[in-house]
Amino acid sequence: MYKFYRYIVITLLLLVGGNSLAKNAYDFSFTSIDGESQIDLSEFKGKTLLVVNTASLCGFTYQYGGLQSLYDNYGDEGLVVLGIPANDFSKQEPGQENEIKEFCETNFNITFPMTSKEIVSGKGSHPFYDWTKDELGWLAGVPRWNFHKIIIDKNGNAIGGYSPMTKPSSKKFIKVIEKALKI
């Protein structure tokens, strides 16, 4: 009898736990980097969203410049870049939010929205990343290093995940962005 109840409890937890209730990216929100407001992803309905986990002390930090260029070049067409600072990988984002914001503005003239620091991989990760794992699989949906890129289409669907090795200036990556903007 104990095994039966255990089975029922585990089944219920699986059904109601995690992100089984999330339909798309619009079901998630983040705290802004200034800590004063929420960034509700539903604000971006009808836009293409590029979500990137970032870090200030990483070998890929230079990609902030390419991300800002994408935002500058395609923002009027509906592209929103969302930076999510994370200290998950080799503690390469040790600063506080105000320090991160100042670093980004001073060194890269970042104007796209950024969130407070989040856990993006493993135990305690933000529910958005649990959802992208479910939608895209472990390889594409879960950051394994800083500057992992996830593209969300205009309907809130996760359509692709890209490793840090994919530069924002990559012609293939830009074609994916352009296609998502046209759909």
Coordinates of N, CA and C in Angstrom, one line a residue:
M1 N 0.8 -1.2 0.0 CA 0.0 0.0 0.0 C 0.9 1.3 0.0
Y2 N 2.0 1.2 0.8 CA 2.9 2.4 0.8 C 3.4 2.7 -0.5
K3 N 3.8 1.7 -1.3 CA 4.3 2.0 -2.7 C 3.3 2.6 -3.6
F4 N 2.0 2.2 -3.4 CA 0.9 2.8 -4.2 C 0.8 4.3 -3.9
Y5 N 0.8 4.7 -2.6 CA 0.7 6.1 -2.2 C 1.9 6.9 -2.6
R6 N 3.0 6.3 -2.5 CA 4.3 7.0 -3.0 C 4.2 7.2 -4.5
Y7 N 3.7 6.3 -5.2 CA 3.5 6.4 -6.7 C 2.6 7.6 -7.0
I8 N 1.4 7.6 -6.2 CA 0.4 8.7 -6.4 C 1.1 10.1 -6.1
V9 N 1.8 10.2 -5.0 CA 2.4 11.4 -4.6 C 3.4 11.9 -5.7
I10 N 4.2 11.0 -6.1 CA 5.3 11.4 -7.1 C 4.6 11.8 -8.4
T11 N 3.6 11.1 -8.8 CA 2.9 11.4 -10.0 C 2.3 12.8 -9.9
L12 N 1.6 13.1 -8.8 CA 1.0 14.4 -8.6 C 2.1 15.5 -8.6
L13 N 3.2 15.3 -8.0 CA 4.2 16.3 -8.0 C 4.8 16.5 -9.4
L14 N 4.9 15.5 -10.1 CA 5.4 15.7 -11.5 C 4.4 16.4 -12.4
L15 N 3.1 16.2 -12.1 CA 2.1 16.8 -12.9 C 1.9 18.3 -12.5
V16 N 2.0 18.7 -11.3 CA 1.8 20.0 -10.9 C 3.1 20.8 -10.6
G17 N 4.2 20.1 -10.5 CA 5.4 20.7 -10.2 C 6.1 21.3 -11.4
G18 N 7.2 21.9 -11.2 CA 8.0 22.4 -12.4 C 7.2 23.4 -13.2
N19 N 7.4 23.3 -14.5 CA 6.8 24.2 -15.4 C 5.7 23.6 -16.3
S20 N 5.1 22.5 -15.8 CA 4.1 21.8 -16.6 C 2.9 22.7 -16.9
L21 N 2.8 23.8 -16.2 CA 1.6 24.7 -16.4 C 2.0 25.8 -17.3
A22 N 3.3 26.0 -17.6 CA 3.8 27.1 -18.4 C 3.5 26.7 -19.9
K23 N 2.8 27.6 -20.6 CA 2.5 27.4 -22.0 C 3.5 28.0 -22.9
N24 N 4.1 29.1 -22.5 CA 5.1 29.7 -23.4 C 5.9 30.7 -22.5
A25 N 6.8 31.4 -23.1 CA 7.7 32.3 -22.4 C 7.0 33.4 -21.7
Y26 N 5.8 33.7 -22.2 CA 5.0 34.8 -21.6 C 4.5 34.5 -20.2
D27 N 4.7 33.3 -19.7 CA 4.3 32.9 -18.4 C 5.4 33.2 -17.3
F28 N 6.5 33.9 -17.7 CA 7.6 34.1 -16.8 C 7.9 35.6 -16.7
S29 N 8.5 35.9 -15.5 CA 8.9 37.3 -15.3 C 10.3 37.2 -14.5
F30 N 11.0 38.3 -14.6 CA 12.2 38.5 -13.9 C 12.2 39.8 -13.2
T31 N 13.1 40.0 -12.2 CA 13.2 41.3 -11.6 C 14.3 42.1 -12.4
S32 N 14.0 43.3 -12.6 CA 14.9 44.2 -13.4 C 16.2 44.4 -12.6
I33 N 17.2 44.7 -13.3 CA 18.6 44.9 -12.7 C 18.5 46.0 -11.6
D34 N 17.6 46.9 -11.8 CA 17.6 48.0 -10.8 C 16.8 47.5 -9.5
G35 N 16.2 46.4 -9.6 CA 15.4 45.8 -8.5 C 14.1 46.5 -8.2
E36 N 13.7 47.5 -9.0 CA 12.6 48.3 -8.7 C 11.3 47.8 -9.5
S37 N 11.5 47.0 -10.5 CA 10.4 46.6 -11.3 C 10.5 45.1 -11.8
Q38 N 9.4 44.6 -12.2 CA 9.4 43.3 -12.8 C 9.5 43.4 -14.3
I39 N 10.2 42.5 -14.9 CA 10.2 42.4 -16.4 C 9.3 41.2 -16.7
D40 N 8.1 41.4 -17.1 CA 7.1 40.4 -17.4 C 7.3 40.1 -18.9
L41 N 7.7 38.9 -19.2 CA 7.9 38.6 -20.6 C 6.7 38.7 -21.5
S42 N 5.5 38.8 -20.9 CA 4.3 39.0 -21.7 C 4.4 40.4 -22.3
E43 N 5.2 41.3 -21.8 CA 5.4 42.7 -22.3 C 5.9 42.6 -23.8
F44 N 6.5 41.5 -24.1 CA 7.2 41.3 -25.4 C 6.4 40.5 -26.4
K45 N 5.1 40.4 -26.2 CA 4.2 39.7 -27.1 C 4.3 40.4 -28.5
G46 N 4.5 39.6 -29.5 CA 4.6 40.1 -30.9 C 6.0 40.5 -31.2
K47 N 6.9 40.3 -30.3 CA 8.3 40.7 -30.6 C 9.2 39.4 -30.5
T48 N 10.3 39.4 -31.2 CA 11.3 38.3 -31.1 C 12.2 38.7 -29.9
L49 N 12.4 37.7 -29.0 CA 13.2 37.9 -27.8 C 14.4 37.0 -27.8
L50 N 15.6 37.7 -27.6 CA 16.9 37.0 -27.5 C 17.3 37.1 -26.0
V51 N 17.2 35.9 -25.3 CA 17.6 35.9 -23.9 C 19.0 35.3 -23.8
V52 N 19.8 36.1 -23.1 CA 21.3 35.7 -23.0 C 21.7 35.8 -21.5
N53 N 22.3 34.7 -21.0 CA 22.9 34.8 -19.6 C 24.3 35.3 -19.8
T54 N 24.6 36.3 -19.0 CA 25.8 37.1 -19.1 C 26.7 37.1 -17.9
A55 N 27.9 37.5 -18.1 CA 28.9 37.6 -17.0 C 29.9 38.6 -17.4
S56 N 30.4 39.4 -16.4 CA 31.3 40.5 -16.7 C 32.8 40.0 -16.7
L57 N 33.1 38.9 -16.2 CA 34.5 38.5 -16.1 C 34.8 37.2 -17.0
C58 N 34.1 37.1 -18.0 CA 34.1 35.9 -18.9 C 34.9 36.2 -20.2
G59 N 35.5 35.2 -20.7 CA 36.2 35.4 -22.0 C 35.2 35.7 -23.1
F60 N 33.9 35.5 -22.9 CA 32.9 35.9 -23.9 C 32.3 37.2 -23.6
T61 N 32.7 38.0 -22.6 CA 32.1 39.2 -22.2 C 32.1 40.2 -23.4
Y62 N 33.1 40.1 -24.3 CA 33.1 41.0 -25.5 C 31.8 40.9 -26.3
Q63 N 31.0 39.8 -26.1 CA 29.8 39.6 -26.9 C 28.7 40.6 -26.5
Y64 N 28.9 41.3 -25.4 CA 28.0 42.4 -25.0 C 27.9 43.4 -26.2
G65 N 29.0 43.7 -26.8 CA 29.1 44.6 -27.9 C 28.2 44.1 -29.1
G66 N 28.3 42.8 -29.4 CA 27.5 42.3 -30.5 C 26.1 42.2 -30.2
L67 N 25.7 41.9 -28.9 CA 24.3 41.9 -28.5 C 23.7 43.3 -28.6
Q68 N 24.5 44.3 -28.2 CA 24.0 45.7 -28.3 C 23.8 46.1 -29.8
S69 N 24.7 45.6 -30.7 CA 24.6 45.9 -32.1 C 23.3 45.3 -32.7
L70 N 23.0 44.0 -32.3 CA 21.8 43.4 -32.7 C 20.6 44.2 -32.2
Y71 N 20.6 44.6 -31.0 CA 19.5 45.4 -30.4 C 19.4 46.7 -31.2
D72 N 20.5 47.4 -31.5 CA 20.4 48.6 -32.2 C 19.9 48.4 -33.6
N73 N 20.4 47.4 -34.3 CA 20.1 47.2 -35.7 C 18.7 46.6 -35.9
Y74 N 18.2 45.8 -35.0 CA 16.9 45.1 -35.2 C 15.8 45.5 -34.2
G75 N 16.1 46.3 -33.3 CA 15.1 46.7 -32.3 C 13.9 47.3 -32.9
D76 N 14.1 48.2 -33.9 CA 12.9 48.8 -34.6 C 12.1 47.8 -35.3
E77 N 12.7 46.6 -35.6 CA 11.9 45.6 -36.3 C 11.3 44.6 -35.3
G78 N 11.5 44.8 -34.0 CA 10.9 44.0 -33.0 C 11.8 43.0 -32.3
L79 N 13.1 43.2 -32.3 CA 14.0 42.4 -31.5 C 14.2 43.0 -30.2
V80 N 14.1 42.2 -29.1 CA 14.4 42.6 -27.8 C 15.5 41.7 -27.3
V81 N 16.6 42.2 -26.8 CA 17.6 41.4 -26.2 C 17.4 41.6 -24.7
L82 N 17.4 40.5 -24.0 CA 17.3 40.5 -22.5 C 18.5 39.8 -21.9
G83 N 19.3 40.6 -21.2 CA 20.5 40.1 -20.5 C 20.2 39.6 -19.1
I84 N 20.6 38.4 -18.8 CA 20.4 37.8 -17.5 C 21.7 37.5 -16.8
P85 N 22.2 38.4 -16.0 CA 23.5 38.1 -15.3 C 23.4 36.9 -14.4
A86 N 24.5 36.1 -14.5 CA 24.5 34.8 -13.7 C 25.9 34.6 -13.3
N87 N 26.0 34.1 -12.1 CA 27.3 33.8 -11.5 C 27.5 32.2 -11.4
D88 N 26.8 31.5 -12.3 CA 26.8 30.0 -12.2 C 28.1 29.4 -12.6
F89 N 28.9 30.0 -13.5 CA 30.0 29.4 -14.2 C 31.3 30.0 -13.8
S90 N 32.1 29.4 -13.0 CA 33.4 29.8 -12.5 C 33.3 31.2 -11.8
K91 N 32.1 31.5 -11.2 CA 31.9 32.7 -10.5 C 32.4 34.0 -11.2
Q92 N 32.0 34.0 -12.5 CA 32.4 35.1 -13.4 C 31.5 36.3 -13.4
E93 N 30.5 36.3 -12.5 CA 29.7 37.5 -12.3 C 29.5 37.7 -10.8
P94 N 30.6 38.1 -10.1 CA 30.6 38.3 -8.7 C 29.9 39.6 -8.2
G95 N 29.8 40.6 -9.1 CA 29.3 41.9 -8.6 C 27.8 41.9 -8.3
Q96 N 27.5 43.0 -7.6 CA 26.1 43.3 -7.3 C 25.5 43.9 -8.5
E97 N 24.1 44.0 -8.5 CA 23.4 44.5 -9.7 C 23.8 45.9 -10.1
N98 N 24.0 46.8 -9.2 CA 24.4 48.1 -9.5 C 25.8 48.2 -10.2
E99 N 26.7 47.3 -9.7 CA 28.0 47.2 -10.3 C 28.0 46.6 -11.8
I100 N 27.1 45.6 -11.9 CA 26.9 45.0 -13.2 C 26.4 46.0 -14.2
K101 N 25.3 46.7 -13.8 CA 24.7 47.7 -14.6 C 25.7 48.8 -15.1
E102 N 26.5 49.3 -14.1 CA 27.5 50.3 -14.4 C 28.5 49.7 -15.4
F103 N 29.0 48.5 -15.1 CA 30.0 47.9 -16.0 C 29.5 47.8 -17.5
C104 N 28.2 47.4 -17.6 CA 27.6 47.2 -18.9 C 27.4 48.5 -19.6
E105 N 27.0 49.5 -18.9 CA 26.8 50.8 -19.5 C 28.1 51.5 -19.9
T106 N 29.0 51.4 -19.0 CA 30.3 52.1 -19.2 C 31.2 51.5 -20.3
N107 N 31.2 50.2 -20.3 CA 32.1 49.5 -21.2 C 31.5 49.1 -22.5
F108 N 30.1 49.0 -22.6 CA 29.5 48.5 -23.8 C 28.3 49.3 -24.2
N109 N 28.0 50.4 -23.5 CA 26.8 51.3 -23.8 C 25.5 50.5 -23.9
I110 N 25.4 49.5 -23.0 CA 24.2 48.6 -23.0 C 22.9 49.4 -22.8
T111 N 22.0 49.3 -23.7 CA 20.7 49.9 -23.5 C 19.5 48.9 -23.4
F112 N 19.8 47.6 -23.8 CA 18.7 46.6 -23.7 C 18.5 46.3 -22.3
P113 N 17.3 45.8 -22.0 CA 16.9 45.4 -20.6 C 17.7 44.3 -20.0
M114 N 18.0 44.4 -18.7 CA 18.8 43.4 -18.0 C 18.0 43.1 -16.7
T115 N 18.2 41.9 -16.2 CA 17.6 41.5 -15.0 C 18.5 41.5 -13.9
S116 N 18.0 41.2 -12.7 CA 18.9 40.9 -11.6 C 19.6 39.6 -11.8
K117 N 20.6 39.3 -11.0 CA 21.3 38.1 -11.1 C 20.4 36.9 -10.9
E118 N 20.5 35.9 -11.7 CA 19.7 34.7 -11.5 C 20.6 33.4 -11.6
I119 N 20.0 32.3 -11.2 CA 20.6 31.0 -11.4 C 20.0 30.5 -12.7
V120 N 20.9 30.1 -13.6 CA 20.4 29.7 -14.9 C 20.6 28.2 -15.2
S121 N 21.3 27.5 -14.4 CA 21.6 26.1 -14.6 C 21.6 25.4 -13.3
G122 N 21.0 24.2 -13.3 CA 21.1 23.3 -12.1 C 20.1 23.7 -11.1
K123 N 20.4 23.2 -9.9 CA 19.4 23.3 -8.8 C 19.2 24.8 -8.5
G124 N 17.9 25.1 -8.3 CA 17.5 26.5 -8.0 C 17.5 27.4 -9.2
S125 N 17.6 26.9 -10.4 CA 17.6 27.8 -11.6 C 16.2 28.4 -11.7
H126 N 16.2 29.6 -12.4 CA 15.0 30.3 -12.6 C 14.0 29.4 -13.4
P127 N 12.7 29.4 -13.1 CA 11.8 28.5 -13.8 C 11.8 28.7 -15.4
F128 N 12.2 29.9 -15.9 CA 12.3 30.0 -17.3 C 13.2 29.0 -17.9
Y129 N 14.3 28.8 -17.2 CA 15.3 27.8 -17.8 C 14.9 26.4 -17.6
D130 N 14.0 26.1 -16.7 CA 13.4 24.7 -16.6 C 12.5 24.6 -17.8
W131 N 11.8 25.6 -18.1 CA 10.9 25.6 -19.3 C 11.6 25.4 -20.6
T132 N 12.7 26.2 -20.8 CA 13.5 26.1 -22.0 C 14.1 24.7 -22.1
K133 N 14.5 24.1 -21.0 CA 15.0 22.7 -21.1 C 13.9 21.8 -21.6
D134 N 12.7 22.0 -21.1 CA 11.6 21.1 -21.5 C 11.3 21.4 -23.0
E135 N 11.4 22.6 -23.5 CA 11.0 23.0 -24.8 C 12.1 22.6 -25.8
L136 N 13.4 22.9 -25.5 CA 14.5 22.7 -26.4 C 15.4 21.6 -26.2
G137 N 15.2 20.9 -25.0 CA 16.1 19.9 -24.6 C 17.3 20.4 -23.9
W138 N 18.1 19.5 -23.3 CA 19.2 19.9 -22.4 C 20.3 20.7 -23.2
L139 N 20.6 20.3 -24.4 CA 21.7 20.9 -25.1 C 21.4 22.4 -25.5
A140 N 20.2 22.6 -26.0 CA 19.9 23.9 -26.5 C 19.2 24.8 -25.4
G141 N 18.5 24.2 -24.5 CA 17.7 24.9 -23.6 C 18.3 25.3 -22.2
V142 N 19.5 24.7 -21.9 CA 20.1 24.9 -20.6 C 21.5 25.5 -20.9
P143 N 21.8 26.7 -20.3 CA 23.1 27.2 -20.4 C 24.2 26.3 -19.7
R144 N 25.2 26.1 -20.4 CA 26.3 25.3 -19.8 C 27.6 26.2 -19.7
W145 N 27.4 27.5 -20.1 CA 28.4 28.5 -19.9 C 27.8 29.9 -20.1
N146 N 28.5 30.9 -19.8 CA 28.0 32.3 -20.0 C 27.8 32.6 -21.5
F147 N 26.8 33.4 -21.8 CA 26.5 33.9 -23.1 C 25.8 32.8 -24.0
H148 N 25.1 32.0 -23.3 CA 24.2 31.0 -24.0 C 23.0 31.9 -24.5
K149 N 22.6 31.6 -25.7 CA 21.5 32.5 -26.3 C 20.3 31.6 -26.6
I150 N 19.1 32.1 -26.2 CA 17.9 31.4 -26.5 C 17.0 32.4 -27.2
I151 N 16.4 31.9 -28.4 CA 15.5 32.8 -29.2 C 14.1 32.4 -28.9
I152 N 13.3 33.4 -28.6 CA 11.8 33.2 -28.4 C 11.1 33.9 -29.5
D153 N 10.2 33.2 -30.2 CA 9.5 33.9 -31.3 C 8.4 34.8 -30.9
K154 N 7.7 35.4 -31.8 CA 6.7 36.4 -31.5 C 5.5 35.9 -30.8
N155 N 5.4 34.5 -30.7 CA 4.3 33.9 -30.0 C 4.7 33.3 -28.7
G156 N 5.9 33.6 -28.3 CA 6.4 33.1 -27.0 C 6.9 31.7 -27.0
N157 N 7.2 31.2 -28.2 CA 7.7 29.8 -28.3 C 9.3 29.9 -28.3
A158 N 9.9 28.9 -27.6 CA 11.4 28.8 -27.7 C 11.7 28.1 -29.0
I159 N 12.4 28.8 -29.9 CA 12.7 28.2 -31.2 C 14.2 27.8 -31.4
G160 N 15.1 28.2 -30.5 CA 16.4 27.8 -30.6 C 17.3 28.2 -29.5
G161 N 18.3 27.4 -29.2 CA 19.3 27.7 -28.2 C 20.7 27.6 -28.9
Y162 N 21.6 28.6 -28.5 CA 22.9 28.7 -29.1 C 24.0 28.8 -28.1
S163 N 25.1 28.1 -28.3 CA 26.2 28.1 -27.3 C 26.9 29.4 -27.4
P164 N 27.7 29.7 -26.4 CA 28.5 30.9 -26.3 C 29.5 31.0 -27.5
M165 N 29.8 29.9 -28.2 CA 30.7 29.9 -29.3 C 30.0 30.6 -30.5
T166 N 28.7 30.7 -30.5 CA 27.9 31.4 -31.5 C 28.0 32.9 -31.2
K167 N 28.7 33.6 -32.0 CA 28.8 35.1 -31.8 C 27.5 35.8 -32.3
P168 N 27.2 36.9 -31.6 CA 26.0 37.6 -32.1 C 26.1 38.1 -33.5
S169 N 27.4 38.3 -34.0 CA 27.6 38.8 -35.3 C 27.7 37.7 -36.4
S170 N 27.5 36.4 -36.0 CA 27.6 35.3 -36.9 C 26.5 35.5 -38.0
K171 N 26.9 35.3 -39.2 CA 25.9 35.5 -40.3 C 24.7 34.5 -40.2
K172 N 25.1 33.2 -39.8 CA 24.0 32.2 -39.6 C 23.1 32.6 -38.5
F173 N 23.6 33.1 -37.4 CA 22.8 33.5 -36.2 C 21.9 34.7 -36.6
I174 N 22.5 35.6 -37.3 CA 21.7 36.8 -37.7 C 20.6 36.4 -38.7
K175 N 20.8 35.4 -39.5 CA 19.7 34.9 -40.4 C 18.6 34.3 -39.6
V176 N 18.9 33.6 -38.5 CA 17.9 33.0 -37.7 C 17.1 34.1 -37.0
I177 N 17.8 35.2 -36.6 CA 17.1 36.3 -36.0 C 16.2 37.0 -37.0
E178 N 16.7 37.2 -38.2 CA 15.9 37.8 -39.3 C 14.7 37.0 -39.6
K179 N 14.8 35.7 -39.7 CA 13.7 34.8 -40.0 C 12.6 34.9 -38.9
A180 N 13.1 34.9 -37.6 CA 12.2 35.0 -36.5 C 11.4 36.3 -36.5
L181 N 12.1 37.4 -36.9 CA 11.4 38.7 -37.0 C 10.4 38.8 -38.1
K182 N 10.5 38.0 -39.1 CA 9.6 38.0 -40.3 C 8.4 37.1 -40.0
I183 N 8.5 36.1 -39.2 CA 7.4 35.1 -39.0 C 6.3 35.8 -38.3

